[in-house]
Tab-separated table of C-alpha atoms and ligand atoms in Angstrom:
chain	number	residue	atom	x	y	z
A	1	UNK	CA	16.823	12.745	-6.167
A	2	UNK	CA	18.663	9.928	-8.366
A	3	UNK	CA	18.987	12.517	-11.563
A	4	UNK	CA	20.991	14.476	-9.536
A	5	UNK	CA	23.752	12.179	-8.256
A	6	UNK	CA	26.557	10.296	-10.465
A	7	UNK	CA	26.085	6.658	-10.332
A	8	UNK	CA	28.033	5.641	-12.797
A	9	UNK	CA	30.357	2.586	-11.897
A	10	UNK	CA	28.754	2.283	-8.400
A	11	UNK	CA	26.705	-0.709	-6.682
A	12	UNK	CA	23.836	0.900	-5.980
A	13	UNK	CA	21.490	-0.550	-3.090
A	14	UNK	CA	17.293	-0.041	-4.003
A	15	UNK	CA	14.763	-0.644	-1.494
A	16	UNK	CA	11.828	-1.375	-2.875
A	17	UNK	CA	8.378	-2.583	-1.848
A	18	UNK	CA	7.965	-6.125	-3.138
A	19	UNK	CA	5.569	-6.901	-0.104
A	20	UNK	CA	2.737	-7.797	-2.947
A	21	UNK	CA	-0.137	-10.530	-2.717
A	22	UNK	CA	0.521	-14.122	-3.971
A	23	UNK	CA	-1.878	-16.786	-3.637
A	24	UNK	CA	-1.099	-19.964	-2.175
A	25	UNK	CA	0.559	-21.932	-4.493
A	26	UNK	CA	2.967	-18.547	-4.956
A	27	UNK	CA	1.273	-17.266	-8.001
A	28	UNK	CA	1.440	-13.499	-7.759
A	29	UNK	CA	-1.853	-11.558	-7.787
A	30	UNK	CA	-0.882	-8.393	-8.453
A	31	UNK	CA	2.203	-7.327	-10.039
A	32	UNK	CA	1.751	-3.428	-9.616
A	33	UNK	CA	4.327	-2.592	-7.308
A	34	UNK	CA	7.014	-4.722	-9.076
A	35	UNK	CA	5.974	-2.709	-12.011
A	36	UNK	CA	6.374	0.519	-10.556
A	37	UNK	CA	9.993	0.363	-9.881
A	38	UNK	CA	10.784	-0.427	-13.610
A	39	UNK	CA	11.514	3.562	-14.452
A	40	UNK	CA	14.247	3.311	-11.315
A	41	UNK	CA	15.802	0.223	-12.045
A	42	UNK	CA	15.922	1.392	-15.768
A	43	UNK	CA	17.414	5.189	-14.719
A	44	UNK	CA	20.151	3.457	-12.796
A	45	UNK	CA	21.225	0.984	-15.800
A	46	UNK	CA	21.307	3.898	-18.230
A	47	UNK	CA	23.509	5.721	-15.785
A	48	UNK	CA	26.028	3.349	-15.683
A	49	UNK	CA	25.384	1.712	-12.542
A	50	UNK	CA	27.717	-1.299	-11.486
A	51	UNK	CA	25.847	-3.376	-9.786
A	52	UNK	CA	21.848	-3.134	-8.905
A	53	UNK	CA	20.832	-4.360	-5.598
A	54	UNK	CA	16.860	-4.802	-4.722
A	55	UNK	CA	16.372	-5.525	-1.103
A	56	UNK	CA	12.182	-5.510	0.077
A	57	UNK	CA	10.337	-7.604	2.706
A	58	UNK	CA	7.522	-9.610	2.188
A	59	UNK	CA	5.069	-10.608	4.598
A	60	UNK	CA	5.790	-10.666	8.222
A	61	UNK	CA	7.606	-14.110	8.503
A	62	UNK	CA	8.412	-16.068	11.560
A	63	UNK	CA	10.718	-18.182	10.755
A	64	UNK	CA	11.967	-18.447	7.236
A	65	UNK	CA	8.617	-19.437	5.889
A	66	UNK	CA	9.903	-20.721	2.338
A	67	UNK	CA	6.517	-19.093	0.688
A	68	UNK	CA	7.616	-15.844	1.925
A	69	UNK	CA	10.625	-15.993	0.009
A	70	UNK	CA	11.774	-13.530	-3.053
A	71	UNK	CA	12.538	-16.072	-5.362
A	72	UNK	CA	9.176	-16.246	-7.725
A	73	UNK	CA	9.478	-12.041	-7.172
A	74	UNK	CA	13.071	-12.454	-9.002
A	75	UNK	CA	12.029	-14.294	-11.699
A	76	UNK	CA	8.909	-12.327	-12.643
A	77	UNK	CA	11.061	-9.154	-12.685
A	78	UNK	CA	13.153	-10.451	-15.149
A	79	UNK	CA	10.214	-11.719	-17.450
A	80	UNK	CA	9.683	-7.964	-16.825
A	81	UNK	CA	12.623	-6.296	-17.618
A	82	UNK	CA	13.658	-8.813	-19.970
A	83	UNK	CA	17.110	-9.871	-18.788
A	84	UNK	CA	18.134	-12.019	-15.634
A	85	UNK	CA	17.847	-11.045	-12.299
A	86	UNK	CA	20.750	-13.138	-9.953
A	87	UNK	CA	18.372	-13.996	-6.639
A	88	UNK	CA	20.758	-14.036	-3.494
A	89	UNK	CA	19.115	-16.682	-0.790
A	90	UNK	CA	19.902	-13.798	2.000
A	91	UNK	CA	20.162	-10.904	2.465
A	92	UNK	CA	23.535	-10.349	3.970
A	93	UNK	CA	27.121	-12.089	4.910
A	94	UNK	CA	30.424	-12.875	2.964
A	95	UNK	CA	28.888	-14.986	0.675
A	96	UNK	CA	26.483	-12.186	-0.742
A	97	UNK	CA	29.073	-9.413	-0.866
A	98	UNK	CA	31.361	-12.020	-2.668
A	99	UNK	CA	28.491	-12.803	-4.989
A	100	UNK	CA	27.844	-9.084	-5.713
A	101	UNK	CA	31.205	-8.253	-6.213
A	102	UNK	CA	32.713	-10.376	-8.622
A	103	UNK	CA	29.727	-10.295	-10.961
A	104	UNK	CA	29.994	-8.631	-14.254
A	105	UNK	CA	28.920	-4.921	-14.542
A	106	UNK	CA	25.435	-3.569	-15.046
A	107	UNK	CA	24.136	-7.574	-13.053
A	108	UNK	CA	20.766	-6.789	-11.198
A	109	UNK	CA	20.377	-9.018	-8.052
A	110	UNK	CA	17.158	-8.917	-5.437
A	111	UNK	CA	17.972	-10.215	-1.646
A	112	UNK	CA	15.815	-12.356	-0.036
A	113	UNK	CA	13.057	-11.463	2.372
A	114	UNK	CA	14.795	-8.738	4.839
A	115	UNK	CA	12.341	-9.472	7.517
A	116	UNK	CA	13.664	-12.993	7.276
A	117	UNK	CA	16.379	-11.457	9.514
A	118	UNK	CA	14.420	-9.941	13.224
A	119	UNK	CA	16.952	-7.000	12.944
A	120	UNK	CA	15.271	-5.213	10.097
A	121	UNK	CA	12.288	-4.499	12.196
A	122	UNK	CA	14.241	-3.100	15.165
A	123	UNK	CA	16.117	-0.820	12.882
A	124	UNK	CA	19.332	-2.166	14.004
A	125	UNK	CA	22.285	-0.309	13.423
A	126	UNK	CA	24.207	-3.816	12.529
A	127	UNK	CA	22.115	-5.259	10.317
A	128	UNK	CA	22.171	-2.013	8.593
A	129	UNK	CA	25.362	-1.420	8.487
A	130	UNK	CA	25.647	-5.193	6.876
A	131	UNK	CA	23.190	-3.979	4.138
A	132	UNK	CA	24.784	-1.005	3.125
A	133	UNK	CA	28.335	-2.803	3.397
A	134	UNK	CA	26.901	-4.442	-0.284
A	135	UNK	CA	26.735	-0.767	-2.200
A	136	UNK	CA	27.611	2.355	-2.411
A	137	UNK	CA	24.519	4.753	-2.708
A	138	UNK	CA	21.564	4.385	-1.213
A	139	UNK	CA	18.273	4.346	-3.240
A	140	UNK	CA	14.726	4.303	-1.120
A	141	UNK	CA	11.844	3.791	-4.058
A	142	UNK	CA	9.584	1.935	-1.643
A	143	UNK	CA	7.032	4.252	-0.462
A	144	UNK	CA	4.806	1.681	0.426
A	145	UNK	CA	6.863	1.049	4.034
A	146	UNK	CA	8.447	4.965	4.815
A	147	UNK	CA	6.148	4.902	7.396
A	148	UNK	CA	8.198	1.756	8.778
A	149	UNK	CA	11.464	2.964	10.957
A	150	UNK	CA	13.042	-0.748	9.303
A	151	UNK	CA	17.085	-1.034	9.275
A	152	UNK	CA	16.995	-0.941	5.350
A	153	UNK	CA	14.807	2.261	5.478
A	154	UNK	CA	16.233	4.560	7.946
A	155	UNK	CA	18.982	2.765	10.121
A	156	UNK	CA	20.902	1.851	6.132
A	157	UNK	CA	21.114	5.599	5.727
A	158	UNK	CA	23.373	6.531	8.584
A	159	UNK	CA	25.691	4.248	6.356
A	160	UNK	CA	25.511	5.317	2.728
A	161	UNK	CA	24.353	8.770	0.476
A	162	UNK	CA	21.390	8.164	0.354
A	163	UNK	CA	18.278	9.015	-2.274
A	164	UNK	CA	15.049	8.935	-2.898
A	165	UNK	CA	13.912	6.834	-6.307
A	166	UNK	CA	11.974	7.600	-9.059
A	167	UNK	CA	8.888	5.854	-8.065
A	168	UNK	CA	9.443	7.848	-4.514
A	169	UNK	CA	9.070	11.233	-5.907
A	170	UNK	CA	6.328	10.443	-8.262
A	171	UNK	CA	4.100	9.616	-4.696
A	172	UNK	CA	4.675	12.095	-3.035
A	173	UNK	CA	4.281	14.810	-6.082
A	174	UNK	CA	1.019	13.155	-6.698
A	175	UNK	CA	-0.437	12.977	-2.917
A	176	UNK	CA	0.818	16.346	-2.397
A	177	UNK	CA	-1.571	17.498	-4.973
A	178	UNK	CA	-4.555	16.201	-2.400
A	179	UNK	CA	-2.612	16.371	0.712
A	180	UNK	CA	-2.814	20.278	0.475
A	181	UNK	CA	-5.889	20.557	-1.486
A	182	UNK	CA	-8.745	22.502	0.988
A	183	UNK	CA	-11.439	22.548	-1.322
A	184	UNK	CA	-15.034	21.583	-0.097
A	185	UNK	CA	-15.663	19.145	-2.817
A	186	UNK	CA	-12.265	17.152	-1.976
A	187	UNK	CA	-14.277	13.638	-0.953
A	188	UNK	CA	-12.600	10.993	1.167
A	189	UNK	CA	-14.299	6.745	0.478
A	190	UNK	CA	-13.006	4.436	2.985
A	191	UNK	CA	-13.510	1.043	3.629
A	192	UNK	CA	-11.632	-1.896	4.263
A	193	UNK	CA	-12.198	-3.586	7.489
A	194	UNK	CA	-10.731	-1.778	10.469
A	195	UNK	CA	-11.398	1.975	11.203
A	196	UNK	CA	-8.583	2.111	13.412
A	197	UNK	CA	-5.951	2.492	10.499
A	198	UNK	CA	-7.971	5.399	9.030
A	199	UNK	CA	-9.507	7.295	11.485
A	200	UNK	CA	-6.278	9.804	11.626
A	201	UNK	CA	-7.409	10.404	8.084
A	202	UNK	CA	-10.958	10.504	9.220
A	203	UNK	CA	-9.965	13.202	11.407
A	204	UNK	CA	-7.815	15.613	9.724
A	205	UNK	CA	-9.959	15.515	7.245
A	206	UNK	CA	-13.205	16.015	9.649
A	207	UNK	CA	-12.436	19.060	10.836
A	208	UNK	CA	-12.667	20.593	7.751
A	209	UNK	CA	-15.945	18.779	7.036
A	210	UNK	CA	-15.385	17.475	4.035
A	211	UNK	CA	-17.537	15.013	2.967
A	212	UNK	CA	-16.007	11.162	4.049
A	213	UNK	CA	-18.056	8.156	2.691
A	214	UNK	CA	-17.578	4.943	4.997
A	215	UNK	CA	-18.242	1.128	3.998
A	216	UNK	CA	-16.777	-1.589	4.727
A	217	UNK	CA	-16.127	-2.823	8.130
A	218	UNK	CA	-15.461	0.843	9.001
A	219	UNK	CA	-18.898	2.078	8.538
A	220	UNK	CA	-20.078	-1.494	10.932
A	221	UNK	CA	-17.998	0.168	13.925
A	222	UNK	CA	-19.665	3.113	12.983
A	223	UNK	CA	-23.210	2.183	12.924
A	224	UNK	CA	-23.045	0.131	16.001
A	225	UNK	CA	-21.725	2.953	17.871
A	226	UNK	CA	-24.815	4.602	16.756
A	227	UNK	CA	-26.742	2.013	18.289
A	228	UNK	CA	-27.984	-0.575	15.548
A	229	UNK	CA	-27.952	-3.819	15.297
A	230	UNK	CA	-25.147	-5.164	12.955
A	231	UNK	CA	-25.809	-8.716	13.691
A	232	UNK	CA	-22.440	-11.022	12.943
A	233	UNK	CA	-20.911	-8.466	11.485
A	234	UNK	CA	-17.369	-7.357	11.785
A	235	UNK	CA	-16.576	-4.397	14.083
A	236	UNK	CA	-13.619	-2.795	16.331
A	237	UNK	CA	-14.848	-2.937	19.774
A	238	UNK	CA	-12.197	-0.792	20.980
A	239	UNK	CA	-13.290	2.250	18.832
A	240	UNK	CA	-16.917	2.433	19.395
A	241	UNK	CA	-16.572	5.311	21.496
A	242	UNK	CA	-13.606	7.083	19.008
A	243	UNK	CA	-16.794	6.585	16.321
A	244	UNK	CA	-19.173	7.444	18.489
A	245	UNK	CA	-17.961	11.053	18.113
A	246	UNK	CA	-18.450	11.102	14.025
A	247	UNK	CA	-21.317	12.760	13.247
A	248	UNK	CA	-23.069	14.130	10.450
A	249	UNK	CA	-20.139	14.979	8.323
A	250	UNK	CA	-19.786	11.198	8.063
A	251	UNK	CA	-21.779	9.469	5.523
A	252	UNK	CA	-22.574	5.654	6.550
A	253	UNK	CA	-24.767	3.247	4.044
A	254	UNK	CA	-28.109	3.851	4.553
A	255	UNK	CA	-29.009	-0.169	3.582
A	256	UNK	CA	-26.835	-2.883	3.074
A	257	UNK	CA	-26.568	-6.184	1.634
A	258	UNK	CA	-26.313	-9.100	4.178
A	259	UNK	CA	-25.813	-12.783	4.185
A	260	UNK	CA	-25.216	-15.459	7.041
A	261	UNK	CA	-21.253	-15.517	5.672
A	262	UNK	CA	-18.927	-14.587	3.088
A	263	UNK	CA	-19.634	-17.286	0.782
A	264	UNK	CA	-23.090	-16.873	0.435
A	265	UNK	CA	-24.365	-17.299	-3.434
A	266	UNK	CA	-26.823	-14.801	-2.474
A	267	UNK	CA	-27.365	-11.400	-0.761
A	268	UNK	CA	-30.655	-9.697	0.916
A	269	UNK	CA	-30.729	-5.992	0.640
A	270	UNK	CA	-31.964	-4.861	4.060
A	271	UNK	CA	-32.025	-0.902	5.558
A	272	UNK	CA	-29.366	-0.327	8.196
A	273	UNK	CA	-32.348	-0.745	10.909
A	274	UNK	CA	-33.282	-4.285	10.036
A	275	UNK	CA	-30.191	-6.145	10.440
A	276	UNK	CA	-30.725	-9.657	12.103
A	277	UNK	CA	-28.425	-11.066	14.950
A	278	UNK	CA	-27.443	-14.154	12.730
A	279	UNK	CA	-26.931	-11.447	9.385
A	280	UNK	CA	-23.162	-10.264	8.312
A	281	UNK	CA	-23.161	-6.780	6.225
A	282	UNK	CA	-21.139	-7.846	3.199
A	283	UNK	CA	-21.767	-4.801	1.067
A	284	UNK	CA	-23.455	-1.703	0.938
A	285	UNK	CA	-26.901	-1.430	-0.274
A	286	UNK	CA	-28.139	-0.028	-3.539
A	287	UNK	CA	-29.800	3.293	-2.183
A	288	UNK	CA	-26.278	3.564	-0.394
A	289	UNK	CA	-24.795	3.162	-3.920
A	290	UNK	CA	-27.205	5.876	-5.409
A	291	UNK	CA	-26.344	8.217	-3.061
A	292	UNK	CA	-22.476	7.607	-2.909
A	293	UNK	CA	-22.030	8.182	-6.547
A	294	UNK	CA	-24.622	11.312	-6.435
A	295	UNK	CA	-21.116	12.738	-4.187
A	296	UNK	CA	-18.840	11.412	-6.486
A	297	UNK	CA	-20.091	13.519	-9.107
A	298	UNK	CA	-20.080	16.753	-7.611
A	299	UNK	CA	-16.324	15.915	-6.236
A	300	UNK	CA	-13.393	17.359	-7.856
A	301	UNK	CA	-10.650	15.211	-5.713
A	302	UNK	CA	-11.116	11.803	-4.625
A	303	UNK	CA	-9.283	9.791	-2.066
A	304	UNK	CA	-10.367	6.291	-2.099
A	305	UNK	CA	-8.836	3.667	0.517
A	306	UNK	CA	-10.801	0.510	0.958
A	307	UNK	CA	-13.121	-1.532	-0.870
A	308	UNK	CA	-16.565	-0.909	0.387
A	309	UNK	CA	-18.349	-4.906	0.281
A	310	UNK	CA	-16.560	-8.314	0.559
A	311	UNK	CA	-15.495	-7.957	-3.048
A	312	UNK	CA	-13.506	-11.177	-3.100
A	313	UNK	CA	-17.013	-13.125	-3.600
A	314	UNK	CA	-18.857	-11.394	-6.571
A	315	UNK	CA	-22.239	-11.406	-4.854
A	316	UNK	CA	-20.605	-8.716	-2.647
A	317	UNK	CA	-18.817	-7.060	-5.466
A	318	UNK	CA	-20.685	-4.773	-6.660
A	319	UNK	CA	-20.610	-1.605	-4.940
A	320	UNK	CA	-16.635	-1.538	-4.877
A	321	UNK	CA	-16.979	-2.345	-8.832
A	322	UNK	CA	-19.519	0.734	-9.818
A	323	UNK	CA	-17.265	2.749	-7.150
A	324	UNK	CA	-14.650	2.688	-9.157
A	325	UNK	CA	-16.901	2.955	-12.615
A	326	UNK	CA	-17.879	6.452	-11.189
A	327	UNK	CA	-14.513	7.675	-10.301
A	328	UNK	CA	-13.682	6.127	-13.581
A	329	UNK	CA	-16.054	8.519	-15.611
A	330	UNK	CA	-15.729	11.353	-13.200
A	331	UNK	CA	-13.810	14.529	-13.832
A	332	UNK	CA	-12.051	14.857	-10.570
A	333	UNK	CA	-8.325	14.139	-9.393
A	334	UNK	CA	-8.315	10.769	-7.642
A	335	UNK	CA	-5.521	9.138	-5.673
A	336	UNK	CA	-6.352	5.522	-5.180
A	337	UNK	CA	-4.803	3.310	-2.213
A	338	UNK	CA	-4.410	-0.394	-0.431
A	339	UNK	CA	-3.415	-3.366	-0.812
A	340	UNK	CA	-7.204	-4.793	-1.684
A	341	UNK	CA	-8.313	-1.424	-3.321
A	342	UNK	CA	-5.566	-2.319	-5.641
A	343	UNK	CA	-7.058	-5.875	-6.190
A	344	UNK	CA	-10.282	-4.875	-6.979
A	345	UNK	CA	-8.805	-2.295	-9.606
A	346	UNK	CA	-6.809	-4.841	-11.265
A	347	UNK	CA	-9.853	-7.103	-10.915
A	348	UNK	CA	-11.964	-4.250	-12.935
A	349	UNK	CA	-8.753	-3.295	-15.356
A	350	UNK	CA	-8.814	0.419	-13.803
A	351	UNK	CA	-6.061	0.899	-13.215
A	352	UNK	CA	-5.518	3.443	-16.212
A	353	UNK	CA	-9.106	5.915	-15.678
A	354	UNK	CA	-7.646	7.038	-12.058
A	355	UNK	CA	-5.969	9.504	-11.956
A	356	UNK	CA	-2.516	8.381	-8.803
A	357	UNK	CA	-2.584	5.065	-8.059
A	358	UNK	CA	-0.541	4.690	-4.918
A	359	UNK	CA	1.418	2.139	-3.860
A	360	UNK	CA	1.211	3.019	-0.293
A	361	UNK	CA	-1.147	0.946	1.642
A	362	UNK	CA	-0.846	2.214	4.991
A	363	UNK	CA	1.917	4.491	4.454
A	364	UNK	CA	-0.737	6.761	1.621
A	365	UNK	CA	-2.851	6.949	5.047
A	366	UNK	CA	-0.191	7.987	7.240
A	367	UNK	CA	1.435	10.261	4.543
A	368	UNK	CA	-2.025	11.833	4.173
A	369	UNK	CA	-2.710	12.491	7.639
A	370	UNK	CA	0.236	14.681	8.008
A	371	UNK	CA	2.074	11.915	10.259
A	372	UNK	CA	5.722	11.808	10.280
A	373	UNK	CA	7.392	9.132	8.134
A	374	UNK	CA	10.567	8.097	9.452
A	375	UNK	CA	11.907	6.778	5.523
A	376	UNK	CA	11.402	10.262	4.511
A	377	UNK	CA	12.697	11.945	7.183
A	378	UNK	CA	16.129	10.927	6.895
A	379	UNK	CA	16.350	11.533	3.347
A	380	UNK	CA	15.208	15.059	3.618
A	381	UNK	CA	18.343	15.484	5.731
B	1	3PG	C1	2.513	-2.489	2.989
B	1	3PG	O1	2.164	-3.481	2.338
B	1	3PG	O2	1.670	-1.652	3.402
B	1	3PG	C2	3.968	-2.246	3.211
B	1	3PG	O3	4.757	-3.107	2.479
B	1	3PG	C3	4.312	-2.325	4.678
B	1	3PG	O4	4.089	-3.624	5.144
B	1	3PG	P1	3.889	-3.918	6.689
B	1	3PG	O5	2.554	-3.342	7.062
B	1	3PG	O6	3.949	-5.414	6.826
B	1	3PG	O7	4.982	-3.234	7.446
């Protein structure tokens, strides 16, 4: 924990999760996880910190792409946080560590894109050892990739003391609340397009038949394991026979809206049984809808992962949209997760009526599950 350590007058190296959605002319679409490491970056200036280093990734770059770099990130931080943050144009070498080091005390800097280098993903002792020659405390605040084994997430802390932020400890004291929380009317909604990513959820959460709503491409994997027709719709192939095995304690749509492709201008509501071989589920149907927020109310924790429609074109929009009206105006704890989940909150200005929003895509579900997560292993030790 960073209240508990003496920074004062050290460089102080901060992962963070910067890996955020910009569209293509580099515009950024949402700016929550840069805004969630504020109350870090703010604890360490107030301690005295020297120097401030940011290190993330962003996107999974082949070769240097230039619109996968950090720069835009850099300057919207420091609209942010009001004061300049120095962008480095890598992430290690002499020239950085010169750069760093005769800067002026209490200078924030951010890297550039650490996947920019191959060794980050191998967890390469080198590379690592590089990163953590820039500081000297370690500081993880990006929960979004502890379920990564990256060099600047477990390999950097053979290297350095090494922390857990404040952004850190505020996830995990919030998913611990649902994590560990065995009451019946604890609901899971997924959706999102692949099952694959959530079915260790789906499963730990199964056995205990709790009640798990599925949209989304999920619930198409699910349905046409079941046998129906889902027409052009998008499915897993390989898991039909995993979904197969979901039963009753899994609640699919009922009826759905379809179209012949995402951009339709207009939707036909059809039940799950009359699906036609040119039709794409886009959304689920109203009845589905009824029904879904008839369980939301009795629910007194929510986990929601997944927008439930193709809620990028409006006609598809609006069962994710009165999803999270219910959850809104419901009583219950919710913990809200995912990269597009966190999209369509923005889109709807929720972000304030739930009551964790995560900043863990896949790393919420793999925290969730009870899977190992090899950022937060090596800090516990
Ligand atoms: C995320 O967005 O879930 C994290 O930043 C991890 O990104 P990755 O899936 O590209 O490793």
């Amino acid at each position: 924990m960073i209240k508990e350590i003496d920074v004062k007058n050290k460089k102080v190296f901060v992962r963070v999760d910067f890996n955020i959605d910009l569209d293509k002319d580099g515009r950024i679409l949402s700016d929550f996880r840069i805004r969630a490491t504020i109350p870090t970056i703010q604890f360490l200036l107030k301690a005295g910190a020297n120097k401030i280093i940011l290190a993330s990734h962003l996107g999974k770059p082949r070769n240097k792409e230039e619109e996968l770099s950090l720069r835009p990130i850099a300057e919207y931080l420091g609209i942010l946080l009001g004061r300049k943050i120095n962008f480095l144009s890598d992430c290690i070498g002499d020239e950085i560590k010169k750069e760093i080091d005769k800067a002026a005390a209490g200078e924030i800097f951010l890297l550039e894109n650490l996947r920019f280098h191959e060794e980050e993903e191998k967890n390469d002792d080198q590379f690592a050892k590089q990163l953590a020659s820039l500081a000297d405390v370690y500081v993880n605040d990006a929960f979004g990739v502890c379920h990564r084994a990256n060099a600047s997430v477990v390999a950097i802390t053979k290297f350095l003391p090494s922390y857990a932020g404040l952004l850190l400890e505020k996830e995990i004291e919030n998913l611990d609340k649902v994590k560990n929380n065995f009451t019946q009317s604890l609901i899971l909604i997924l959706g999102g397009v692949k099952i694959s990513t959530k079915l260790p959820l789906i499963k730990k959460f199964y056995k205990r038949s709790y009640k798990i709503l599925l949209g989304g491409g999920l619930a198409n994997t699910v349905l046409k394991a079941r046998g129906l027709n889902i027409g052009k719709s998008v499915f897993e192939s390989e898991l039909l026979s995993e979904a197969k095995k979901l039963d009753e304690n899994i609640i699919t749509p009922i009826d759905c809206l379809v179209g012949g492709s995402v951009d339709d201008k207009q939707a036909r509501v059809v039940g799950v049984e009359g699906v036609g071989e040119n039709d794409m589920i886009l959304d689920i149907g109203p009845s589905s809808l009824d029904s879904f927020v008839d369980v939301i109310k009795g629910a007194t924790t929510i986990i929601w992962n997944g927008p439930l429609g193709y809620f990028e074109n409006a006609v598809f929009a609006k069962s994710t949209e009165n999803i999270i009206k219910a959850i809104s105006e419901s009583q219950a704890f919710s913990v809200v997760g995912g990269g597009e989940t966190l999209l369509a909150l923005e889109k709807a200005k929720a972000f304030d009526k739930i009551g964790f929003v995560s900043t863990g895509g896949g790393a919420m579900l793999s925290y969730l599950s009870g899977e190992e997560m090899p950022g937060l292993k090596v800090l516990n030790q």
